Short mmCIF file of C-alpha atoms and ligand atoms in Angstrom, two decimals:
data_model
loop_
_atom_site.label_atom_id
_atom_site.label_comp_id
_atom_site.label_asym_id
_atom_site.label_seq_id
_atom_site.Cartn_x
_atom_site.Cartn_y
_atom_site.Cartn_z
CA MET A 189 85.75 150.51 -120.94
CA SER A 190 89.05 151.54 -119.28
CA ASN A 191 91.53 148.88 -118.10
CA GLN A 192 90.63 149.73 -114.51
CA ASP A 193 86.90 149.31 -115.21
CA SER A 194 87.62 146.01 -116.99
CA ARG A 195 89.55 144.75 -113.97
CA ARG A 196 86.73 145.79 -111.63
CA SER A 197 84.17 144.09 -113.83
CA LEU A 198 86.24 140.91 -113.98
CA ALA A 199 86.69 140.95 -110.19
CA SER A 200 82.92 141.34 -109.76
CA GLU A 201 82.26 138.42 -112.08
CA LEU A 202 84.74 136.26 -110.18
CA ALA A 203 83.22 137.28 -106.84
CA ALA A 204 79.74 136.41 -108.05
CA ALA A 205 80.98 133.11 -109.47
CA ALA A 206 82.74 132.25 -106.18
CA ASP A 207 79.55 132.97 -104.22
CA ALA A 208 77.49 130.92 -106.64
CA TYR A 209 79.94 128.00 -106.39
CA GLN A 210 79.70 128.10 -102.60
CA ALA A 211 75.90 128.08 -102.78
CA ALA A 212 75.77 125.24 -105.31
CA ALA A 213 78.63 122.95 -104.29
CA VAL A 214 79.80 123.75 -100.76
CA ILE A 215 76.89 124.75 -98.52
CA PRO A 216 74.74 121.73 -99.45
CA HIS A 217 77.62 119.49 -98.33
CA CYS A 218 78.12 121.08 -94.90
CA SER A 219 75.46 118.97 -93.18
CA VAL A 220 77.28 115.75 -94.12
CA CYS A 221 80.88 117.02 -93.99
CA ALA A 222 83.33 114.56 -92.41
CA LYS A 223 85.61 117.33 -91.12
CA PRO A 224 83.47 120.41 -90.43
CA CYS A 225 85.58 123.56 -90.46
CA CYS A 226 83.56 125.00 -87.54
CA ARG A 227 85.08 122.37 -85.24
CA LEU A 228 88.32 124.35 -85.66
CA ASP A 229 90.47 121.20 -85.72
CA ALA A 230 92.42 122.53 -88.67
CA LEU A 231 91.28 126.10 -89.07
CA VAL A 232 91.88 129.12 -86.90
CA LEU A 233 88.92 131.46 -86.39
CA GLU A 234 89.73 135.18 -86.23
CA LEU A 235 87.33 137.14 -84.06
CA GLU A 236 86.81 140.67 -82.80
CA TRP A 237 85.99 141.42 -79.19
CA LYS A 238 82.23 141.80 -79.85
CA GLN A 239 82.18 138.27 -81.26
CA ILE A 240 84.21 136.85 -78.38
CA ARG A 241 81.86 138.54 -75.89
CA THR A 242 78.76 137.24 -77.69
CA PHE A 243 79.93 133.72 -78.49
CA TRP A 244 81.29 133.01 -75.01
CA LYS A 245 78.44 134.94 -73.31
CA LEU A 246 80.88 137.07 -71.33
CA GLY A 247 79.74 139.60 -68.75
CA GLU A 248 83.12 141.04 -67.83
CA SER A 249 84.88 143.95 -69.52
CA ARG A 250 87.38 143.38 -72.29
CA LYS A 251 90.18 144.59 -70.02
CA THR A 252 89.28 142.01 -67.38
CA PHE A 253 88.93 139.26 -69.96
CA ASP A 254 92.29 140.12 -71.53
CA ARG A 255 93.95 140.07 -68.12
CA GLN A 256 92.48 136.65 -67.35
CA LEU A 257 93.52 135.36 -70.75
CA ALA A 258 97.08 136.62 -70.29
CA ALA A 259 97.22 134.91 -66.88
CA GLY A 260 96.17 131.60 -68.42
CA LYS A 261 92.74 131.73 -66.80
CA GLY A 262 90.68 132.32 -69.93
CA PRO A 263 89.36 129.78 -72.45
CA GLU A 264 92.43 127.80 -73.54
CA GLU A 265 91.33 127.78 -77.18
CA ILE A 266 91.57 131.59 -77.44
CA ARG A 267 94.78 133.51 -78.13
CA ALA A 268 94.90 137.31 -78.27
CA ALA A 269 97.13 139.18 -80.72
CA ASN A 270 97.13 142.48 -82.57
CA GLY A 271 93.80 143.53 -81.10
CA LEU A 272 92.08 140.38 -82.33
CA TYR A 273 91.41 136.91 -80.96
CA TYR A 274 92.32 133.60 -82.56
CA VAL A 275 90.38 130.47 -81.74
CA HIS A 276 91.62 126.96 -82.47
CA SER A 277 91.27 123.34 -81.37
CA LYS A 278 87.75 123.47 -79.92
CA PRO A 279 84.48 123.85 -81.83
CA CYS A 280 83.23 127.38 -82.33
CA PRO A 281 80.59 128.11 -79.67
CA ALA A 282 78.21 129.21 -82.44
CA TYR A 283 78.43 125.76 -84.06
CA ASP A 284 75.53 123.38 -83.58
CA LEU A 285 77.36 120.07 -83.23
CA ALA A 286 74.23 117.95 -83.50
CA GLY A 287 72.64 119.84 -86.35
CA HIS A 288 75.95 120.48 -88.18
CA GLY A 289 75.15 124.13 -88.75
CA CYS A 290 76.02 127.68 -87.78
CA THR A 291 73.50 129.06 -85.31
CA ILE A 292 74.20 132.66 -86.35
CA TYR A 293 73.90 132.11 -90.09
CA GLY A 294 72.92 135.33 -91.86
CA GLN A 295 73.47 137.51 -88.80
CA ASP A 296 75.76 140.55 -88.69
CA ILE A 297 77.79 139.04 -85.85
CA LYS A 298 78.95 136.20 -88.10
CA PRO A 299 82.66 136.68 -88.94
CA ALA A 300 83.29 137.73 -92.54
CA GLY A 301 85.93 135.01 -92.85
CA CYS A 302 83.28 132.34 -92.24
CA SER A 303 81.23 133.53 -95.18
CA ASP A 304 84.31 133.67 -97.39
CA PHE A 305 85.53 130.16 -96.59
CA PRO A 306 86.39 128.14 -98.62
CA VAL A 307 86.08 130.01 -101.96
CA TYR A 308 86.28 133.78 -102.23
CA GLU A 309 87.36 136.62 -104.46
CA ASP A 310 90.41 138.56 -103.29
CA MET A 311 92.26 141.30 -105.18
CA GLY A 312 90.80 140.27 -108.51
CA SER A 313 91.47 136.53 -108.18
CA VAL A 314 89.67 133.68 -106.48
CA THR A 315 91.20 131.87 -103.53
CA ALA A 316 90.14 128.28 -102.87
CA ASP A 317 90.95 126.58 -99.58
CA LEU A 318 91.32 122.88 -100.31
CA ARG A 319 90.97 121.95 -96.64
CA CYS A 320 87.25 121.98 -97.35
CA GLU A 321 86.37 118.55 -98.71
CA ALA A 322 83.52 119.98 -100.78
CA VAL A 323 85.87 121.95 -103.03
CA ASN A 324 86.61 120.16 -106.29
CA LEU A 325 89.39 122.15 -107.90
CA ASP A 326 88.76 120.97 -111.48
CA ALA A 327 85.05 121.68 -111.17
CA LEU A 328 85.75 125.09 -109.67
CA VAL A 329 88.17 125.99 -112.48
CA ALA A 330 85.53 124.99 -115.04
CA TRP A 331 82.91 126.98 -113.11
CA LEU A 332 85.03 130.13 -113.14
CA ALA A 333 85.98 129.65 -116.80
CA ARG A 334 82.29 129.54 -117.71
CA ALA A 335 81.66 132.67 -115.66
CA VAL A 336 84.38 134.82 -117.27
CA GLY A 337 83.83 133.54 -120.79
CA PRO A 338 86.02 132.26 -123.63
CA ALA A 339 88.26 135.35 -123.78
CA PHE A 340 89.94 134.21 -120.56
CA ARG A 341 91.70 131.17 -119.18
CA ILE A 342 91.94 130.31 -115.50
CA VAL A 343 95.48 130.00 -114.17
CA GLN A 344 96.10 128.19 -110.86
CA SER A 345 98.92 128.64 -108.38
CA ALA A 346 99.31 127.14 -104.92
CA ASP A 347 100.63 129.18 -102.00
CA ALA A 348 104.28 128.25 -101.33
CA GLU A 349 103.83 128.13 -97.56
CA PHE A 350 100.24 126.87 -97.40
CA PRO A 351 99.74 124.73 -100.52
CA PHE A 352 96.11 124.04 -99.65
CA LEU A 353 95.44 127.68 -100.60
CA VAL A 354 95.12 127.91 -104.36
CA THR A 355 94.78 131.15 -106.29
CA LEU A 356 92.74 131.05 -109.47
CA ALA A 357 93.33 134.02 -111.74
CA ALA A 358 91.57 134.89 -114.99
CA ARG A 359 94.09 135.74 -117.70
CA LYS A 360 93.20 137.11 -121.08
CA LYS A 361 93.98 134.62 -123.85
CA ALA A 362 96.54 135.83 -126.36
CA GLY A 363 94.95 137.84 -129.14
CA GLN A 364 91.60 138.11 -127.30
CA ARG A 365 89.89 141.20 -125.99
CA PRO A 366 87.53 141.07 -123.01
CA PRO A 367 83.87 141.38 -123.98
CA ARG A 368 82.47 144.91 -123.91
CA ALA A 369 80.11 145.67 -121.04
S1 SF4 B 167 84.80 122.19 -94.43
FE1 SF4 B 167 83.57 122.83 -96.20
S2 SF4 B 167 81.93 121.31 -96.40
FE2 SF4 B 167 82.84 121.06 -94.38
S3 SF4 B 167 81.55 122.28 -93.04
FE3 SF4 B 167 83.24 123.61 -93.69
S4 SF4 B 167 82.51 124.68 -95.55
FE4 SF4 B 167 81.11 122.96 -95.15
S1 SF4 B 168 80.59 131.58 -86.62
FE1 SF4 B 168 79.34 130.00 -87.59
S2 SF4 B 168 80.36 129.61 -89.56
FE2 SF4 B 168 81.82 130.69 -88.26
S3 SF4 B 168 83.03 129.07 -87.27
FE3 SF4 B 168 81.34 129.62 -85.88
S4 SF4 B 168 79.73 128.17 -86.37
FE4 SF4 B 168 81.17 128.15 -88.07
#
């Protein structure tokens, strides 16, 4: 297997392990979470126009909505920038406050970032967002180590600006070769 194929294979294993960790340790906790991310108290939700239009049940054109937003007459929790919309400080309209769940779970309209949060593969490493109370960093490191096997160790590094974002990279142990596919 070439180095490039090995890297792709490792990235796939990490992606699968991140998804499995979410399914096993994060999603079951969402219904009892003390600080649900979907309330957007701490997190900023990035949305495209089609999501803004659907979530806020808008009938007007994007141009009209953008004009209203720029004039301070749109929803105060939405900011527009770079062709996207950023929502913060009020619960996501798709969040069921009473049931503690996403009402568009599994639908195409659901933002990709929602499915990624709080543990996801990115550029061959796993990013963990520790703002989610369900993430146990030690348990996640052990989970990933099991997934990639004994030829690798998991190295952690926190983002300098946002230390709650931790990158977990699989590094080959000295003198070890990755297992053949
Ligand atoms: S912060 Fe974590 S546990 Fe809480 S609702 Fe969000 S994903 Fe679920
Ligand atoms: S779309 Fe669903 S998962 Fe994403 S913030 Fe809204 S309620 Fe939460």
